[in-house]
């Protein structure tokens, strides 16, 4: 069945450093790849997304890259700040598929 | 105005009881979902609805019965609650599949 693998499960960085989270998906029909941030006790919220017709997308300190051939996509956070500390989820879905598969999550700690 | 709201926020109940969680979205979205988040933060899709019709039932025990009286509402009824049902349940909606999902604040269900 469809699967999304996410690594690492935990990531600890110093404030100001970069953080990279990687995901791999199995269903080659997937064409929409969102990233969600979930702060402690809160709901997941979209921070950035990318579609399969684009290789890279950037929004201020956050960027996402997609390699369709390898079925890999990654989240890059630069100049990390303590408020970036949260659980980050990658996901994959297909228009018309009605099912978004989430990765297992990465707990990011940014140390001040 | 809250986009996706679910009630109650907390639910503590005994094994064997029946309980319901309500969800409403005011975004005019066609698609609604229920997700279960376990203690390890893994987000697993349970059901997808499109225009009140069940599209995806992700091998959820039939003790869980979703109901969508209209496009804006998707409720979840759980019969004969078990200890393993303890989790946070998130309702979500999206304009259509393969677009950003907006999550409710979650319902933390504890079965004792």
PDB file of C-alpha atoms in Angstrom:
ATOM      1  CA  UNK A   1       0.000   0.000   0.000  1.00  0.00           C
ATOM      2  CA  UNK A   2       0.943   3.643  -0.023  1.00  0.00           C
ATOM      3  CA  UNK A   3       3.652   4.615   2.397  1.00  0.00           C
ATOM      4  CA  UNK A   4       5.596   7.731   3.359  1.00  0.00           C
ATOM      5  CA  UNK A   5       8.847   7.308   5.253  1.00  0.00           C
ATOM      6  CA  UNK A   6      10.270  10.268   7.149  1.00  0.00           C
ATOM      7  CA  UNK A   7      13.722  10.768   8.687  1.00  0.00           C
ATOM      8  CA  UNK A   8      15.029  11.588  11.170  1.00  0.00           C
ATOM      9  CA  UNK A   9      12.484  10.966  13.913  1.00  0.00           C
ATOM     10  CA  UNK A  10      14.246  13.467  16.170  1.00  0.00           C
ATOM     11  CA  UNK A  11      16.487  16.373  15.227  1.00  0.00           C
ATOM     12  CA  UNK A  12      18.281  18.717  17.582  1.00  0.00           C
ATOM     13  CA  UNK A  13      20.028  21.817  16.236  1.00  0.00           C
ATOM     14  CA  UNK A  14      21.572  24.966  17.630  1.00  0.00           C
ATOM     15  CA  UNK A  15      19.731  28.220  17.056  1.00  0.00           C
ATOM     16  CA  UNK A  16      20.837  29.710  13.752  1.00  0.00           C
ATOM     17  CA  UNK A  17      21.761  26.361  12.219  1.00  0.00           C
ATOM     18  CA  UNK A  18      19.878  24.706   9.363  1.00  0.00           C
ATOM     19  CA  UNK A  19      17.577  21.715   9.701  1.00  0.00           C
ATOM     20  CA  UNK A  20      16.773  19.197   6.988  1.00  0.00           C
ATOM     21  CA  UNK A  21      14.017  16.592   7.101  1.00  0.00           C
ATOM     22  CA  UNK A  22      13.713  13.960   4.369  1.00  0.00           C
ATOM     23  CA  UNK A  23      10.791  11.914   3.119  1.00  0.00           C
ATOM     24  CA  UNK A  24      10.284   9.136   0.610  1.00  0.00           C
ATOM     25  CA  UNK A  25       6.955   8.141  -0.871  1.00  0.00           C
ATOM     26  CA  UNK A  26       5.928   4.899  -2.542  1.00  0.00           C
ATOM     27  CA  UNK A  27       2.954   5.789  -4.755  1.00  0.00           C
ATOM     28  CA  UNK A  28       4.259   7.222  -8.027  1.00  0.00           C
ATOM     29  CA  UNK A  29       0.782   8.681  -8.675  1.00  0.00           C
ATOM     30  CA  UNK A  30       1.218  11.124  -5.756  1.00  0.00           C
ATOM     31  CA  UNK A  31       1.375  14.686  -6.989  1.00  0.00           C
ATOM     32  CA  UNK A  32       0.860  16.894  -3.937  1.00  0.00           C
ATOM     33  CA  UNK A  33       3.361  17.065  -1.064  1.00  0.00           C
ATOM     34  CA  UNK A  34       2.460  19.250   1.924  1.00  0.00           C
ATOM     35  CA  UNK A  35       4.446  19.817   5.092  1.00  0.00           C
ATOM     36  CA  UNK A  36       2.671  20.431   8.386  1.00  0.00           C
ATOM     37  CA  UNK A  37       3.977  21.808  11.650  1.00  0.00           C
ATOM     38  CA  UNK A  38       2.405  20.706  14.920  1.00  0.00           C
ATOM     39  CA  UNK A  39       3.283  22.567  18.084  1.00  0.00           C
ATOM     40  CA  UNK A  40       2.744  20.885  21.438  1.00  0.00           C
ATOM     41  CA  UNK A  41      -0.948  20.438  22.139  1.00  0.00           C
ATOM     42  CA  UNK A  42      -1.977  22.166  18.925  1.00  0.00           C
ATOM     43  CA  UNK A  43      -3.365  21.120  15.567  1.00  0.00           C
ATOM     44  CA  UNK A  44      -1.170  20.423  12.525  1.00  0.00           C
ATOM     45  CA  UNK A  45      -0.885  23.466  10.256  1.00  0.00           C
ATOM     46  CA  UNK A  46       0.426  23.708   6.727  1.00  0.00           C
ATOM     47  CA  UNK A  47       3.749  25.524   6.396  1.00  0.00           C
ATOM     48  CA  UNK A  48       4.626  24.834   2.778  1.00  0.00           C
ATOM     49  CA  UNK A  49       3.588  22.524  -0.046  1.00  0.00           C
ATOM     50  CA  UNK A  50       4.840  21.521  -3.470  1.00  0.00           C
ATOM     51  CA  UNK A  51       3.259  19.935  -6.507  1.00  0.00           C
ATOM     52  CA  UNK A  52       4.861  17.397  -8.759  1.00  0.00           C
ATOM     53  CA  UNK A  53       5.331  19.838 -11.638  1.00  0.00           C
ATOM     54  CA  UNK A  54       7.757  21.894  -9.527  1.00  0.00           C
ATOM     55  CA  UNK A  55      11.209  20.895  -8.264  1.00  0.00           C
ATOM     56  CA  UNK A  56      11.694  23.486  -5.542  1.00  0.00           C
ATOM     57  CA  UNK A  57       9.695  26.062  -3.630  1.00  0.00           C
ATOM     58  CA  UNK A  58      10.836  28.625  -1.094  1.00  0.00           C
ATOM     59  CA  UNK A  59       9.045  30.761   1.464  1.00  0.00           C
ATOM     60  CA  UNK A  60      11.382  32.939   3.547  1.00  0.00           C
ATOM     61  CA  UNK A  61      13.395  30.548   5.770  1.00  0.00           C
ATOM     62  CA  UNK A  62      11.594  27.434   4.577  1.00  0.00           C
ATOM     63  CA  UNK A  63      12.194  25.546   1.335  1.00  0.00           C
ATOM     64  CA  UNK A  64      11.008  22.242  -0.046  1.00  0.00           C
ATOM     65  CA  UNK A  65      12.644  20.213  -2.808  1.00  0.00           C
ATOM     66  CA  UNK A  66      11.134  17.357  -4.769  1.00  0.00           C
ATOM     67  CA  UNK A  67      12.868  14.629  -6.769  1.00  0.00           C
ATOM     68  CA  UNK A  68      10.090  12.799  -8.612  1.00  0.00           C
ATOM     69  CA  UNK A  69      12.387  10.211 -10.130  1.00  0.00           C
ATOM     70  CA  UNK A  70      13.712   9.123  -6.758  1.00  0.00           C
ATOM     71  CA  UNK A  71      10.377   9.794  -5.019  1.00  0.00           C
ATOM     72  CA  UNK A  72      12.130  11.930  -2.420  1.00  0.00           C
ATOM     73  CA  UNK A  73      11.165  15.308  -1.001  1.00  0.00           C
ATOM     74  CA  UNK A  74      12.826  17.352   1.704  1.00  0.00           C
ATOM     75  CA  UNK A  75      12.133  20.285   3.999  1.00  0.00           C
ATOM     76  CA  UNK A  76      14.917  22.778   4.646  1.00  0.00           C
ATOM     77  CA  UNK A  77      14.702  25.334   7.458  1.00  0.00           C
ATOM     78  CA  UNK A  78      17.480  27.911   7.588  1.00  0.00           C
ATOM     79  CA  UNK A  79      18.466  30.195  10.486  1.00  0.00           C
ATOM     80  CA  UNK A  80      16.432  28.127  12.911  1.00  0.00           C
ATOM     81  CA  UNK A  81      14.822  29.834  15.889  1.00  0.00           C
ATOM     82  CA  UNK A  82      13.517  28.377  19.174  1.00  0.00           C
ATOM     83  CA  UNK A  83       9.940  28.899  17.941  1.00  0.00           C
ATOM     84  CA  UNK A  84      10.664  26.440  15.105  1.00  0.00           C
ATOM     85  CA  UNK A  85      10.678  23.675  17.760  1.00  0.00           C
ATOM     86  CA  UNK A  86       7.725  21.399  16.929  1.00  0.00           C
ATOM     87  CA  UNK A  87       6.825  18.135  15.236  1.00  0.00           C
ATOM     88  CA  UNK A  88       6.991  18.335  11.439  1.00  0.00           C
ATOM     89  CA  UNK A  89       5.046  15.987   9.189  1.00  0.00           C
ATOM     90  CA  UNK A  90       5.544  15.379   5.509  1.00  0.00           C
ATOM     91  CA  UNK A  91       2.655  13.973   3.510  1.00  0.00           C
ATOM     92  CA  UNK A  92       1.787  12.770   0.045  1.00  0.00           C
ATOM     93  CA  UNK A  93      -1.511  12.685  -1.768  1.00  0.00           C
ATOM     94  CA  UNK A  94      -3.031  12.552  -5.185  1.00  0.00           C
ATOM     95  CA  UNK A  95      -5.696  14.822  -6.622  1.00  0.00           C
ATOM     96  CA  UNK A  96      -8.845  12.716  -6.717  1.00  0.00           C
ATOM     97  CA  UNK A  97      -7.372  10.142  -4.371  1.00  0.00           C
ATOM     98  CA  UNK A  98      -9.064  11.413  -1.181  1.00  0.00           C
ATOM     99  CA  UNK A  99      -6.266  10.045   0.958  1.00  0.00           C
ATOM    100  CA  UNK A 100      -3.298  11.939   2.369  1.00  0.00           C
ATOM    101  CA  UNK A 101      -0.605   9.683   3.799  1.00  0.00           C
ATOM    102  CA  UNK A 102       1.519  11.238   6.519  1.00  0.00           C
ATOM    103  CA  UNK A 103       5.072  10.457   7.483  1.00  0.00           C
ATOM    104  CA  UNK A 104       5.737   9.454  11.086  1.00  0.00           C
ATOM    105  CA  UNK A 105       6.860  12.960  12.048  1.00  0.00           C
ATOM    106  CA  UNK A 106      10.147  14.605  13.051  1.00  0.00           C
ATOM    107  CA  UNK A 107      10.479  16.205  16.436  1.00  0.00           C
ATOM    108  CA  UNK A 108      12.695  19.261  15.960  1.00  0.00           C
ATOM    109  CA  UNK A 109      14.398  20.867  18.942  1.00  0.00           C
ATOM    110  CA  UNK A 110      16.096  24.224  18.438  1.00  0.00           C
ATOM    111  CA  UNK A 111      18.429  25.040  21.308  1.00  0.00           C
ATOM    112  CA  UNK A 112      18.915  28.688  22.186  1.00  0.00           C
TER     113      UNK A 112
ATOM    114  CA  UNK B   1     -14.390  32.560  13.182  1.00  0.00           C
ATOM    115  CA  UNK B   2     -12.941  29.060  13.613  1.00  0.00           C
ATOM    116  CA  UNK B   3     -12.546  27.303  10.251  1.00  0.00           C
ATOM    117  CA  UNK B   4     -12.795  23.697  11.477  1.00  0.00           C
ATOM    118  CA  UNK B   5     -14.206  23.162  14.941  1.00  0.00           C
ATOM    119  CA  UNK B   6     -14.723  19.905  16.770  1.00  0.00           C
ATOM    120  CA  UNK B   7     -16.262  19.142  20.137  1.00  0.00           C
ATOM    121  CA  UNK B   8     -15.548  18.130  22.756  1.00  0.00           C
ATOM    122  CA  UNK B   9     -11.881  18.976  23.223  1.00  0.00           C
ATOM    123  CA  UNK B  10     -11.461  16.380  25.963  1.00  0.00           C
ATOM    124  CA  UNK B  11     -13.383  13.169  26.532  1.00  0.00           C
ATOM    125  CA  UNK B  12     -12.761  10.770  29.390  1.00  0.00           C
ATOM    126  CA  UNK B  13     -14.950   7.693  29.504  1.00  0.00           C
ATOM    127  CA  UNK B  14     -15.065   4.110  30.688  1.00  0.00           C
ATOM    128  CA  UNK B  15     -14.480   1.023  28.596  1.00  0.00           C
ATOM    129  CA  UNK B  16     -17.617  -0.223  26.920  1.00  0.00           C
ATOM    130  CA  UNK B  17     -19.274   3.180  26.659  1.00  0.00           C
ATOM    131  CA  UNK B  18     -20.449   4.824  23.429  1.00  0.00           C
ATOM    132  CA  UNK B  19     -19.359   8.372  22.598  1.00  0.00           C
ATOM    133  CA  UNK B  20     -19.591  10.880  19.758  1.00  0.00           C
ATOM    134  CA  UNK B  21     -17.318  13.635  18.475  1.00  0.00           C
ATOM    135  CA  UNK B  22     -18.769  16.412  16.339  1.00  0.00           C
ATOM    136  CA  UNK B  23     -17.008  18.351  13.597  1.00  0.00           C
ATOM    137  CA  UNK B  24     -18.075  21.358  11.559  1.00  0.00           C
ATOM    138  CA  UNK B  25     -16.267  23.393   8.914  1.00  0.00           C
ATOM    139  CA  UNK B  26     -17.287  26.813   7.598  1.00  0.00           C
ATOM    140  CA  UNK B  27     -14.831  26.905   4.706  1.00  0.00           C
ATOM    141  CA  UNK B  28     -17.228  25.577   2.085  1.00  0.00           C
ATOM    142  CA  UNK B  29     -14.956  22.581   1.492  1.00  0.00           C
ATOM    143  CA  UNK B  30     -16.164  19.458  -0.263  1.00  0.00           C
ATOM    144  CA  UNK B  31     -13.927  16.945   1.491  1.00  0.00           C
ATOM    145  CA  UNK B  32     -13.708  16.066   5.182  1.00  0.00           C
ATOM    146  CA  UNK B  33     -11.596  13.576   7.067  1.00  0.00           C
ATOM    147  CA  UNK B  34     -11.065  11.911  10.412  1.00  0.00           C
ATOM    148  CA  UNK B  35      -7.514  11.205  11.562  1.00  0.00           C
ATOM    149  CA  UNK B  36      -6.281   9.365  14.646  1.00  0.00           C
ATOM    150  CA  UNK B  37      -3.055  10.503  16.317  1.00  0.00           C
ATOM    151  CA  UNK B  38      -1.593   7.997  18.744  1.00  0.00           C
ATOM    152  CA  UNK B  39       0.782   8.599  21.639  1.00  0.00           C
ATOM    153  CA  UNK B  40       3.777   8.465  19.276  1.00  0.00           C
ATOM    154  CA  UNK B  41       2.251  11.324  17.264  1.00  0.00           C
ATOM    155  CA  UNK B  42       1.596   9.159  14.215  1.00  0.00           C
ATOM    156  CA  UNK B  43      -1.254  10.629  12.133  1.00  0.00           C
ATOM    157  CA  UNK B  44      -3.343   7.921  10.499  1.00  0.00           C
ATOM    158  CA  UNK B  45      -6.300   8.558   8.228  1.00  0.00           C
ATOM    159  CA  UNK B  46      -9.500   6.828   9.261  1.00  0.00           C
ATOM    160  CA  UNK B  47     -12.192   8.133   6.900  1.00  0.00           C
ATOM    161  CA  UNK B  48     -12.569  10.474   3.939  1.00  0.00           C
ATOM    162  CA  UNK B  49     -15.874  11.980   2.863  1.00  0.00           C
ATOM    163  CA  UNK B  50     -16.630  13.948  -0.268  1.00  0.00           C
ATOM    164  CA  UNK B  51     -19.930  15.818  -0.543  1.00  0.00           C
ATOM    165  CA  UNK B  52     -21.401  13.726   2.287  1.00  0.00           C
ATOM    166  CA  UNK B  53     -20.384  10.447   0.653  1.00  0.00           C
ATOM    167  CA  UNK B  54     -17.928   8.006   2.255  1.00  0.00           C
ATOM    168  CA  UNK B  55     -14.931   7.616  -0.044  1.00  0.00           C
ATOM    169  CA  UNK B  56     -12.263   6.039   2.125  1.00  0.00           C
ATOM    170  CA  UNK B  57     -12.628   3.696   5.094  1.00  0.00           C
ATOM    171  CA  UNK B  58      -9.125   2.831   6.091  1.00  0.00           C
ATOM    172  CA  UNK B  59      -9.820  -0.575   7.678  1.00  0.00           C
ATOM    173  CA  UNK B  60     -11.242   0.991  10.796  1.00  0.00           C
ATOM    174  CA  UNK B  61     -13.201  -1.343  13.143  1.00  0.00           C
ATOM    175  CA  UNK B  62     -16.922  -1.076  12.559  1.00  0.00           C
ATOM    176  CA  UNK B  63     -17.317   0.202  16.128  1.00  0.00           C
ATOM    177  CA  UNK B  64     -16.408   3.534  14.510  1.00  0.00           C
ATOM    178  CA  UNK B  65     -19.253   4.972  12.474  1.00  0.00           C
ATOM    179  CA  UNK B  66     -18.887   8.361  10.786  1.00  0.00           C
ATOM    180  CA  UNK B  67     -21.930  10.341   9.709  1.00  0.00           C
ATOM    181  CA  UNK B  68     -22.113  13.341   7.446  1.00  0.00           C
ATOM    182  CA  UNK B  69     -25.553  14.999   7.604  1.00  0.00           C
ATOM    183  CA  UNK B  70     -24.358  17.675   5.194  1.00  0.00           C
ATOM    184  CA  UNK B  71     -21.187  18.848   3.489  1.00  0.00           C
ATOM    185  CA  UNK B  72     -20.189  21.024   6.454  1.00  0.00           C
ATOM    186  CA  UNK B  73     -20.451  18.366   9.150  1.00  0.00           C
ATOM    187  CA  UNK B  74     -18.740  15.068   9.795  1.00  0.00           C
ATOM    188  CA  UNK B  75     -19.394  13.389  13.124  1.00  0.00           C
ATOM    189  CA  UNK B  76     -17.759  10.303  14.565  1.00  0.00           C
ATOM    190  CA  UNK B  77     -19.586   7.842  16.785  1.00  0.00           C
ATOM    191  CA  UNK B  78     -17.657   5.148  18.616  1.00  0.00           C
ATOM    192  CA  UNK B  79     -19.363   2.137  20.173  1.00  0.00           C
ATOM    193  CA  UNK B  80     -18.057  -0.135  22.905  1.00  0.00           C
ATOM    194  CA  UNK B  81     -14.943   1.917  23.594  1.00  0.00           C
ATOM    195  CA  UNK B  82     -11.709   0.055  24.254  1.00  0.00           C
ATOM    196  CA  UNK B  83      -8.487   1.114  25.990  1.00  0.00           C
ATOM    197  CA  UNK B  84      -6.699   1.119  22.621  1.00  0.00           C
ATOM    198  CA  UNK B  85      -9.059   3.798  21.329  1.00  0.00           C
ATOM    199  CA  UNK B  86      -7.343   6.341  23.561  1.00  0.00           C
ATOM    200  CA  UNK B  87      -5.788   8.909  21.222  1.00  0.00           C
ATOM    201  CA  UNK B  88      -6.271  12.391  19.822  1.00  0.00           C
ATOM    202  CA  UNK B  89      -8.835  12.442  17.009  1.00  0.00           C
ATOM    203  CA  UNK B  90      -8.563  15.206  14.431  1.00  0.00           C
ATOM    204  CA  UNK B  91     -11.213  16.257  12.007  1.00  0.00           C
ATOM    205  CA  UNK B  92      -9.974  18.040   8.871  1.00  0.00           C
ATOM    206  CA  UNK B  93     -11.323  19.457   5.652  1.00  0.00           C
ATOM    207  CA  UNK B  94      -9.935  20.422   2.264  1.00  0.00           C
ATOM    208  CA  UNK B  95     -11.401  22.119  -0.779  1.00  0.00           C
ATOM    209  CA  UNK B  96     -10.932  18.875  -2.664  1.00  0.00           C
ATOM    210  CA  UNK B  97      -8.491  16.020  -2.364  1.00  0.00           C
ATOM    211  CA  UNK B  98      -4.906  16.931  -3.081  1.00  0.00           C
ATOM    212  CA  UNK B  99      -5.080  20.386  -1.495  1.00  0.00           C
ATOM    213  CA  UNK B 100      -4.260  21.853   1.917  1.00  0.00           C
ATOM    214  CA  UNK B 101      -6.047  20.217   4.824  1.00  0.00           C
ATOM    215  CA  UNK B 102      -7.331  22.410   7.632  1.00  0.00           C
ATOM    216  CA  UNK B 103      -7.465  20.613  10.968  1.00  0.00           C
ATOM    217  CA  UNK B 104      -9.762  21.022  13.932  1.00  0.00           C
ATOM    218  CA  UNK B 105      -8.239  21.500  17.379  1.00  0.00           C
ATOM    219  CA  UNK B 106      -8.448  17.782  18.150  1.00  0.00           C
ATOM    220  CA  UNK B 107     -10.364  15.702  20.682  1.00  0.00           C
ATOM    221  CA  UNK B 108      -8.269  13.937  23.270  1.00  0.00           C
ATOM    222  CA  UNK B 109     -10.113  10.715  24.066  1.00  0.00           C
ATOM    223  CA  UNK B 110      -9.075   8.795  27.163  1.00  0.00           C
ATOM    224  CA  UNK B 111     -10.663   5.417  27.830  1.00  0.00           C
ATOM    225  CA  UNK B 112     -10.249   4.157  31.385  1.00  0.00           C
TER     226      UNK B 112
END
